Amino acid sequence: MTQKNRMTPKAHFAEKLRLAGLRPTRQRVAIAALLLDGRHRHVTADSLTEEITTAGLHVSGGTVYNTLNQFTEAGLLRRVMVHNDYSLFDTNTDHHHHFYEAENDQLVDIPHDDVILAQLPAAPDGHEIKAVDVVIHIQSKNS
Amino acid sequence: MTQKNRMTPKAHFAEKLRLAGLRPTRQRVAIAALLLDGRHRHVTADSLTEEITTAGLHVSGGTVYNTLNQFTEAGLLRRVMVHNDYSLFDTNTDHHHHFYEAENDQLVDIPHDDVILAQLPAAPDGHEIKAVDVVIHIQSKNS
DNA sequence: ATCTAGTTTAAAATCATTCTAAAGAGCCTT
DNA sequence: AAGGCTCTTTAGAATGATTTTAAACTAGAT
Ligand SMILES: [Mn+2]
Ligand SMILES: [Mn+2]
Ligand SMILES: [Zn+2]
Ligand SMILES: [Zn+2]
């Protein structure tokens, strides 16, 4: 078992943040405890703020945005692009793709192996591929 | 050759709009003439407004947005999702994918055949696949 | 020419996100 | 344990793309 089982949860997430190059402030540790617990899900600044409130905490709006951006920059979260209305963050940073149902703005993970890219184009000269995002747009069958 | 060569360009685009179920107003025809001439490119509300101005015309901001949305809804344009900053519209509605270089917000088409999805997952129960979007994020090699 | 539903317009409103500048908190050094 | 430096947080203002509004206009039918 990993070392995390010897620490209090707070210390565990503080350590995780330090490793990511982020100073473990009270707010960041609280958000890390909510988002980086291993569960795979998709959150928005709004839904995260709700979670924080439900947990009996308070973090200013600016800090929620800053933290989501910093976690993403640090590779602790992943931003998913499916529309222009607001940002979606994925707690699953492993390589995987998504189903997106615009009808009710629902995003669902596709297991890694269920999409196979048999052939990829070469990146344009002087460039390299950083990530490949596949979004499969779906709709309910009865139109 | 198609029938379009027998009409004045204006009539040609008016007809195209009628077929798409859109009343061919002066503004829509002007925008159609700029965007639906067969060239494949990516535009924003802003870049389109510039083009309109350069052409010596004027269309209100609201109408530029409405028209882009209506054209997209009608299948004359395609919206491409690569970031949350503003909408990108593609004059190429054929099935194709994109390279995206975040560094300088540059979007480049990938020829249809250069990405092959060998295996697609089944859509969730009661749903069908409407579109598959692949975005390959790239960056210049010297980081 | 007249009518009517659909469209355009300038301006205001919306709203997610970023910025500001002042107060607070990690953390390193004494 | 205290001091100090830098990074963070905060509430609130600002930003900016997009939508909405309500009045003026027009395509197309009669
Ligand atoms: Mn918006
Ligand atoms: Mn914005
Ligand atoms: Zn996911
Ligand atoms: Zn394209």
Short mmCIF file of C-alpha atoms (C1' of nucleotides) and ligand atoms in Angstrom, two decimals:
data_model
loop_
_atom_site.label_atom_id
_atom_site.label_comp_id
_atom_site.label_asym_id
_atom_site.label_seq_id
_atom_site.Cartn_x
_atom_site.Cartn_y
_atom_site.Cartn_z
CA MET A 1 0.00 0.00 0.00
CA THR A 2 1.10 3.53 -0.64
CA GLN A 3 2.34 6.02 1.86
CA LYS A 4 -0.92 7.92 1.74
CA ASN A 5 -2.48 5.48 4.18
CA ARG A 6 -0.08 6.62 6.87
CA MET A 7 -1.12 10.27 6.59
CA THR A 8 -4.22 12.15 7.46
CA PRO A 9 -6.20 12.91 4.30
CA LYS A 10 -5.32 16.57 4.52
CA ALA A 11 -1.60 15.81 4.59
CA HIS A 12 -2.03 13.45 1.69
CA PHE A 13 -3.55 16.09 -0.54
CA ALA A 14 -1.11 18.74 0.65
CA GLU A 15 1.69 16.44 -0.43
CA LYS A 16 0.04 15.86 -3.77
CA LEU A 17 -0.18 19.60 -4.32
CA ARG A 18 3.44 20.16 -3.35
CA LEU A 19 4.51 17.50 -5.82
CA ALA A 20 2.53 19.35 -8.46
CA GLY A 21 4.35 22.56 -7.60
CA LEU A 22 1.39 24.19 -5.89
CA ARG A 23 1.51 25.63 -2.40
CA PRO A 24 -1.01 23.69 -0.32
CA THR A 25 -3.31 26.43 0.85
CA ARG A 26 -6.46 25.70 2.81
CA GLN A 27 -8.59 26.32 -0.29
CA ARG A 28 -6.51 24.17 -2.62
CA VAL A 29 -6.39 21.30 -0.16
CA ALA A 30 -10.16 21.46 0.27
CA ILE A 31 -10.73 21.40 -3.48
CA ALA A 32 -8.17 18.64 -3.96
CA ALA A 33 -9.95 16.56 -1.34
CA LEU A 34 -13.16 16.94 -3.31
CA LEU A 35 -11.78 16.45 -6.81
CA LEU A 36 -8.65 14.35 -6.53
CA ASP A 37 -9.95 11.44 -4.50
CA GLY A 38 -9.76 9.02 -7.39
CA ARG A 39 -13.37 9.20 -8.51
CA HIS A 40 -13.74 9.98 -12.19
CA ARG A 41 -16.17 12.75 -12.93
CA HIS A 42 -16.73 16.00 -14.77
CA VAL A 43 -17.22 19.28 -12.96
CA THR A 44 -17.78 22.93 -13.73
CA ALA A 45 -16.78 25.98 -11.70
CA ASP A 46 -20.42 26.14 -10.67
CA SER A 47 -20.87 22.51 -9.69
CA LEU A 48 -17.63 22.61 -7.74
CA THR A 49 -18.75 25.70 -5.87
CA GLU A 50 -21.93 23.84 -4.95
CA GLU A 51 -19.90 20.92 -3.63
CA ILE A 52 -17.78 23.27 -1.58
CA THR A 53 -20.87 24.87 -0.10
CA THR A 54 -22.42 21.49 0.63
CA ALA A 55 -19.24 20.55 2.46
CA GLY A 56 -19.82 23.56 4.71
CA LEU A 57 -16.90 25.49 3.27
CA HIS A 58 -16.47 28.73 1.41
CA VAL A 59 -14.05 29.57 -1.38
CA SER A 60 -14.35 32.76 -3.40
CA GLY A 61 -15.39 32.55 -7.04
CA GLY A 62 -12.07 33.84 -8.27
CA THR A 63 -10.22 31.18 -6.34
CA VAL A 64 -12.44 28.42 -7.68
CA TYR A 65 -11.56 29.50 -11.21
CA ASN A 66 -7.90 29.99 -10.39
CA THR A 67 -7.66 26.61 -8.73
CA LEU A 68 -9.35 24.77 -11.58
CA ASN A 69 -6.98 26.44 -14.03
CA GLN A 70 -3.92 25.74 -11.89
CA PHE A 71 -4.88 22.10 -11.32
CA THR A 72 -5.37 21.73 -15.06
CA GLU A 73 -2.06 23.41 -15.81
CA ALA A 74 -0.41 21.08 -13.30
CA GLY A 75 -1.96 18.00 -14.92
CA LEU A 76 -4.20 17.16 -11.99
CA LEU A 77 -7.30 17.87 -14.07
CA ARG A 78 -8.08 17.87 -17.73
CA ARG A 79 -10.24 20.37 -19.60
CA VAL A 80 -12.83 18.88 -21.95
CA MET A 81 -14.13 20.89 -24.89
CA VAL A 82 -17.66 20.12 -25.95
CA HIS A 83 -19.33 23.51 -26.15
CA ASN A 84 -18.64 27.18 -25.67
CA ASP A 85 -20.93 27.85 -22.76
CA TYR A 86 -18.61 27.12 -19.84
CA SER A 87 -15.59 25.03 -19.04
CA LEU A 88 -15.76 21.36 -18.10
CA PHE A 89 -13.02 19.72 -16.04
CA ASP A 90 -12.35 16.02 -15.92
CA THR A 91 -10.95 14.38 -12.79
CA ASN A 92 -9.79 11.53 -15.00
CA THR A 93 -6.51 12.61 -16.53
CA ASP A 94 -5.86 9.26 -18.17
CA HIS A 95 -6.15 9.06 -21.91
CA HIS A 96 -9.82 8.50 -22.69
CA HIS A 97 -12.58 9.90 -24.87
CA HIS A 98 -16.17 11.08 -24.47
CA PHE A 99 -19.73 10.72 -25.56
CA TYR A 100 -21.52 14.05 -25.51
CA GLU A 101 -25.29 14.43 -25.60
CA ALA A 102 -25.98 18.07 -26.40
CA GLU A 103 -29.69 17.59 -25.67
CA ASN A 104 -29.12 17.60 -21.92
CA ASP A 105 -25.49 18.63 -21.83
CA GLN A 106 -24.36 15.24 -20.63
CA LEU A 107 -20.79 14.04 -20.88
CA VAL A 108 -19.94 10.35 -20.49
CA ASP A 109 -16.56 8.65 -20.51
CA ILE A 110 -15.69 6.12 -23.16
CA PRO A 111 -13.37 3.40 -21.91
CA HIS A 112 -9.88 3.84 -23.27
CA ASP A 113 -9.96 0.76 -25.47
CA ASP A 114 -13.31 1.40 -27.08
CA VAL A 115 -11.96 3.91 -29.55
CA ILE A 116 -9.06 2.85 -31.65
CA LEU A 117 -7.30 5.31 -33.88
CA ALA A 118 -5.75 3.02 -36.45
CA GLN A 119 -3.99 5.75 -38.34
CA LEU A 120 -2.96 9.20 -37.24
CA PRO A 121 -1.72 11.92 -39.58
CA ALA A 122 1.78 13.23 -39.10
CA ALA A 123 1.84 16.54 -37.26
CA PRO A 124 2.63 19.56 -39.45
CA ASP A 125 6.33 20.37 -39.87
CA GLY A 126 8.05 21.45 -36.70
CA HIS A 127 5.15 20.28 -34.57
CA GLU A 128 4.40 17.32 -32.39
CA ILE A 129 1.17 15.78 -31.20
CA LYS A 130 0.33 16.70 -27.63
CA ALA A 131 -3.10 15.08 -27.30
CA VAL A 132 -5.84 13.48 -29.34
CA ASP A 133 -9.38 14.24 -28.25
CA VAL A 134 -12.30 12.29 -29.63
CA VAL A 135 -15.81 13.49 -28.88
CA ILE A 136 -18.68 11.37 -30.12
CA HIS A 137 -21.82 13.43 -30.29
CA ILE A 138 -24.93 11.37 -29.62
CA GLN A 139 -28.66 11.98 -29.54
CA SER A 140 -31.64 9.97 -28.35
CA LYS A 141 -32.97 7.71 -31.08
CA ASN A 142 -36.50 9.11 -31.15
CA SER A 143 -34.98 12.27 -32.62
CA MET B 1 -21.64 21.99 -65.07
CA THR B 2 -24.30 22.82 -62.52
CA GLN B 3 -27.19 25.18 -62.87
CA LYS B 4 -25.47 27.80 -60.78
CA ASN B 5 -23.57 29.01 -63.80
CA ARG B 6 -26.79 30.19 -65.40
CA MET B 7 -27.67 32.44 -62.49
CA THR B 8 -26.26 35.62 -61.14
CA PRO B 9 -24.22 34.86 -58.00
CA LYS B 10 -26.80 36.59 -55.86
CA ALA B 11 -29.57 34.40 -57.22
CA HIS B 12 -27.42 31.36 -56.71
CA PHE B 13 -26.93 32.02 -53.02
CA ALA B 14 -30.54 33.07 -52.55
CA GLU B 15 -31.55 29.71 -53.96
CA LYS B 16 -29.13 27.91 -51.67
CA LEU B 17 -30.65 29.68 -48.68
CA ARG B 18 -34.19 28.85 -49.75
CA LEU B 19 -33.25 25.20 -50.07
CA ALA B 20 -31.89 25.39 -46.54
CA GLY B 21 -35.19 26.81 -45.35
CA LEU B 22 -33.85 30.31 -44.79
CA ARG B 23 -35.43 33.41 -46.24
CA PRO B 24 -32.82 35.00 -48.48
CA THR B 25 -32.47 38.44 -46.96
CA ARG B 26 -29.91 40.93 -48.15
CA GLN B 27 -27.73 40.19 -45.12
CA ARG B 28 -27.90 36.42 -45.41
CA VAL B 29 -27.15 36.49 -49.10
CA ALA B 30 -24.16 38.73 -48.51
CA ILE B 31 -22.82 36.41 -45.82
CA ALA B 32 -23.54 33.33 -47.91
CA ALA B 33 -21.61 34.86 -50.79
CA LEU B 34 -18.64 35.30 -48.48
CA LEU B 35 -18.78 31.96 -46.67
CA LEU B 36 -20.47 29.48 -48.97
CA ASP B 37 -18.40 29.93 -52.11
CA GLY B 38 -16.75 26.55 -51.80
CA ARG B 39 -13.55 27.65 -50.14
CA HIS B 40 -12.79 25.75 -46.95
CA ARG B 41 -11.93 27.94 -44.01
CA HIS B 42 -12.62 28.71 -40.41
CA VAL B 43 -14.19 31.97 -39.31
CA THR B 44 -15.31 33.71 -36.15
CA ALA B 45 -18.09 36.26 -35.69
CA ASP B 46 -15.33 38.83 -35.55
CA SER B 47 -13.41 37.75 -38.62
CA LEU B 48 -16.63 37.53 -40.59
CA THR B 49 -17.59 41.04 -39.53
CA GLU B 50 -14.22 42.23 -40.79
CA GLU B 51 -14.82 40.55 -44.13
CA ILE B 52 -18.20 42.17 -44.40
CA THR B 53 -16.72 45.57 -43.67
CA THR B 54 -13.93 45.00 -46.18
CA ALA B 55 -16.57 44.19 -48.76
CA GLY B 56 -18.03 47.64 -48.14
CA LEU B 57 -21.12 46.27 -46.41
CA HIS B 58 -22.61 46.53 -42.97
CA VAL B 59 -24.44 43.89 -40.97
CA SER B 60 -25.28 44.38 -37.31
CA GLY B 61 -23.50 42.30 -34.71
CA GLY B 62 -26.66 40.53 -33.65
CA THR B 63 -27.36 39.49 -37.23
CA VAL B 64 -23.84 38.18 -37.73
CA TYR B 65 -24.33 35.92 -34.70
CA ASN B 66 -27.85 34.95 -35.70
CA THR B 67 -26.76 34.13 -39.24
CA LEU B 68 -23.81 32.02 -38.15
CA ASN B 69 -26.09 30.10 -35.80
CA GLN B 70 -28.81 29.67 -38.42
CA PHE B 71 -26.35 28.55 -41.10
CA THR B 72 -24.93 26.06 -38.65
CA GLU B 73 -28.38 24.83 -37.67
CA ALA B 74 -29.19 24.45 -41.37
CA GLY B 75 -26.05 22.45 -42.03
CA LEU B 76 -24.39 25.11 -44.17
CA LEU B 77 -21.66 25.57 -41.58
CA ARG B 78 -20.18 23.47 -38.86
CA ARG B 79 -19.15 24.60 -35.41
CA VAL B 80 -15.73 23.46 -34.25
CA MET B 81 -14.98 23.18 -30.54
CA VAL B 82 -11.41 23.78 -29.56
CA HIS B 83 -11.62 26.31 -26.76
CA ASN B 84 -14.08 28.34 -24.77
CA ASP B 85 -13.06 31.79 -25.83
CA TYR B 86 -15.30 32.26 -28.85
CA SER B 87 -17.02 30.16 -31.49
CA LEU B 88 -15.30 28.89 -34.61
CA PHE B 89 -17.26 28.06 -37.74
CA ASP B 90 -16.07 25.79 -40.50
CA THR B 91 -17.16 26.37 -44.10
CA ASN B 92 -16.27 22.75 -44.78
CA THR B 93 -19.22 20.66 -43.67
CA ASP B 94 -17.78 17.42 -44.98
CA HIS B 95 -16.63 14.89 -42.46
CA HIS B 96 -13.10 15.84 -41.49
CA HIS B 97 -10.97 16.46 -38.43
CA HIS B 98 -8.60 19.12 -37.12
CA PHE B 99 -5.20 19.93 -35.85
CA TYR B 100 -5.29 22.64 -33.22
CA GLU B 101 -2.28 24.61 -32.08
CA ALA B 102 -3.29 26.39 -28.89
CA GLU B 103 -0.09 28.43 -28.93
CA ASN B 104 -1.36 30.72 -31.66
CA ASP B 105 -4.96 29.58 -31.79
CA GLN B 106 -4.53 28.01 -35.20
CA LEU B 107 -6.92 25.44 -36.61
CA VAL B 108 -5.93 23.30 -39.60
CA ASP B 109 -7.96 20.72 -41.47
CA ILE B 110 -6.91 17.10 -41.55
CA PRO B 111 -7.82 15.33 -44.77
CA HIS B 112 -10.68 12.92 -44.26
CA ASP B 113 -8.64 9.80 -44.82
CA ASP B 114 -5.75 10.68 -42.56
CA VAL B 115 -7.58 9.67 -39.41
CA ILE B 116 -9.05 6.24 -39.33
CA LEU B 117 -11.21 5.19 -36.44
CA ALA B 118 -10.84 1.44 -36.55
CA GLN B 119 -13.31 0.77 -33.80
CA LEU B 120 -16.10 2.89 -32.44
CA PRO B 121 -17.95 2.15 -29.22
CA ALA B 122 -21.67 1.50 -29.41
CA ALA B 123 -23.72 4.52 -28.43
CA PRO B 124 -25.38 4.26 -25.00
CA ASP B 125 -28.80 2.61 -24.96
CA GLY B 126 -31.48 4.52 -26.80
CA HIS B 127 -28.93 6.76 -28.45
CA GLU B 128 -27.32 7.02 -31.84
CA ILE B 129 -24.10 8.57 -33.01
CA LYS B 130 -24.59 11.93 -34.68
CA ALA B 131 -20.99 12.95 -35.27
CA VAL B 132 -17.46 12.04 -34.34
CA ASP B 133 -15.07 14.91 -33.80
CA VAL B 134 -11.36 14.36 -33.54
CA VAL B 135 -9.13 17.23 -32.47
CA ILE B 136 -5.40 16.63 -32.46
CA HIS B 137 -3.70 19.18 -30.25
CA ILE B 138 -0.22 20.04 -31.46
CA GLN B 139 2.63 22.24 -30.28
CA SER B 140 5.86 23.42 -31.86
CA LYS B 141 8.69 20.97 -31.22
CA ASN B 142 11.01 23.43 -29.46
CA SER B 143 8.46 23.46 -26.63
"C1'" DA C 1 -50.05 48.41 -53.47
"C1'" DT C 2 -51.09 46.09 -49.08
"C1'" DC C 3 -50.43 42.90 -45.53
"C1'" DT C 4 -48.04 39.92 -42.37
"C1'" DA C 5 -44.71 37.05 -40.51
"C1'" DG C 6 -40.02 36.92 -40.30
"C1'" DT C 7 -35.76 39.78 -39.95
"C1'" DT C 8 -32.59 43.40 -38.80
"C1'" DT C 9 -31.02 46.85 -35.81
"C1'" DA C 10 -28.69 49.46 -32.00
"C1'" DA C 11 -28.59 49.13 -27.55
"C1'" DA C 12 -29.07 46.85 -23.22
"C1'" DA C 13 -28.63 42.58 -20.77
"C1'" DT C 14 -26.42 38.23 -19.68
"C1'" DC C 15 -23.02 35.58 -17.72
"C1'" DA C 16 -18.79 32.92 -17.53
"C1'" DT C 17 -14.43 34.31 -16.62
"C1'" DT C 18 -10.61 37.42 -15.53
"C1'" DC C 19 -8.69 41.36 -13.28
"C1'" DT C 20 -7.80 44.54 -9.32
"C1'" DA C 21 -5.67 46.01 -5.23
"C1'" DA C 22 -5.99 45.20 -0.53
"C1'" DA C 23 -5.93 41.76 3.26
"C1'" DG C 24 -4.30 37.15 4.60
"C1'" DA C 25 -1.38 33.04 4.89
"C1'" DG C 26 2.50 29.67 3.72
"C1'" DC C 27 7.12 29.06 4.67
"C1'" DC C 28 11.93 30.19 5.09
"C1'" DT C 29 15.27 32.60 8.00
"C1'" DT C 30 16.55 34.27 12.19
"C1'" DA D 1 8.44 32.03 18.25
"C1'" DA D 2 8.86 36.22 15.54
"C1'" DG D 3 9.71 38.65 11.22
"C1'" DG D 4 9.50 39.10 6.57
"C1'" DC D 5 8.97 37.97 1.77
"C1'" DT D 6 6.23 36.12 -1.58
"C1'" DC D 7 2.36 33.87 -3.08
"C1'" DT D 8 -2.83 33.59 -2.40
"C1'" DT D 9 -7.30 34.78 -1.44
"C1'" DT D 10 -10.97 37.93 -1.49
"C1'" DA D 11 -14.98 40.87 -2.84
"C1'" DG D 12 -16.03 43.47 -6.19
"C1'" DA D 13 -15.29 45.64 -10.69
"C1'" DA D 14 -14.23 44.80 -15.41
"C1'" DT D 15 -14.19 42.13 -19.64
"C1'" DG D 16 -15.98 40.31 -23.71
"C1'" DA D 17 -18.47 37.01 -26.40
"C1'" DT D 18 -23.09 36.20 -27.11
"C1'" DT D 19 -28.07 36.81 -26.50
"C1'" DT D 20 -32.05 39.51 -25.81
"C1'" DT D 21 -35.09 43.47 -26.52
"C1'" DA D 22 -38.47 46.16 -28.76
"C1'" DA D 23 -38.99 49.00 -32.53
"C1'" DA D 24 -38.15 49.69 -37.53
"C1'" DC D 25 -37.84 47.14 -41.80
"C1'" DT D 26 -38.54 43.75 -45.71
"C1'" DA D 27 -39.40 39.34 -48.35
"C1'" DG D 28 -43.00 37.23 -50.25
"C1'" DA D 29 -47.77 36.38 -50.68
"C1'" DT D 30 -52.38 38.34 -51.88
MN MN E 1 -21.08 33.63 -22.49
MN MN E 2 -15.49 35.48 -22.20
ZN ZN E 3 -13.89 11.98 -18.83
ZN ZN E 4 -12.19 22.38 -40.93
#
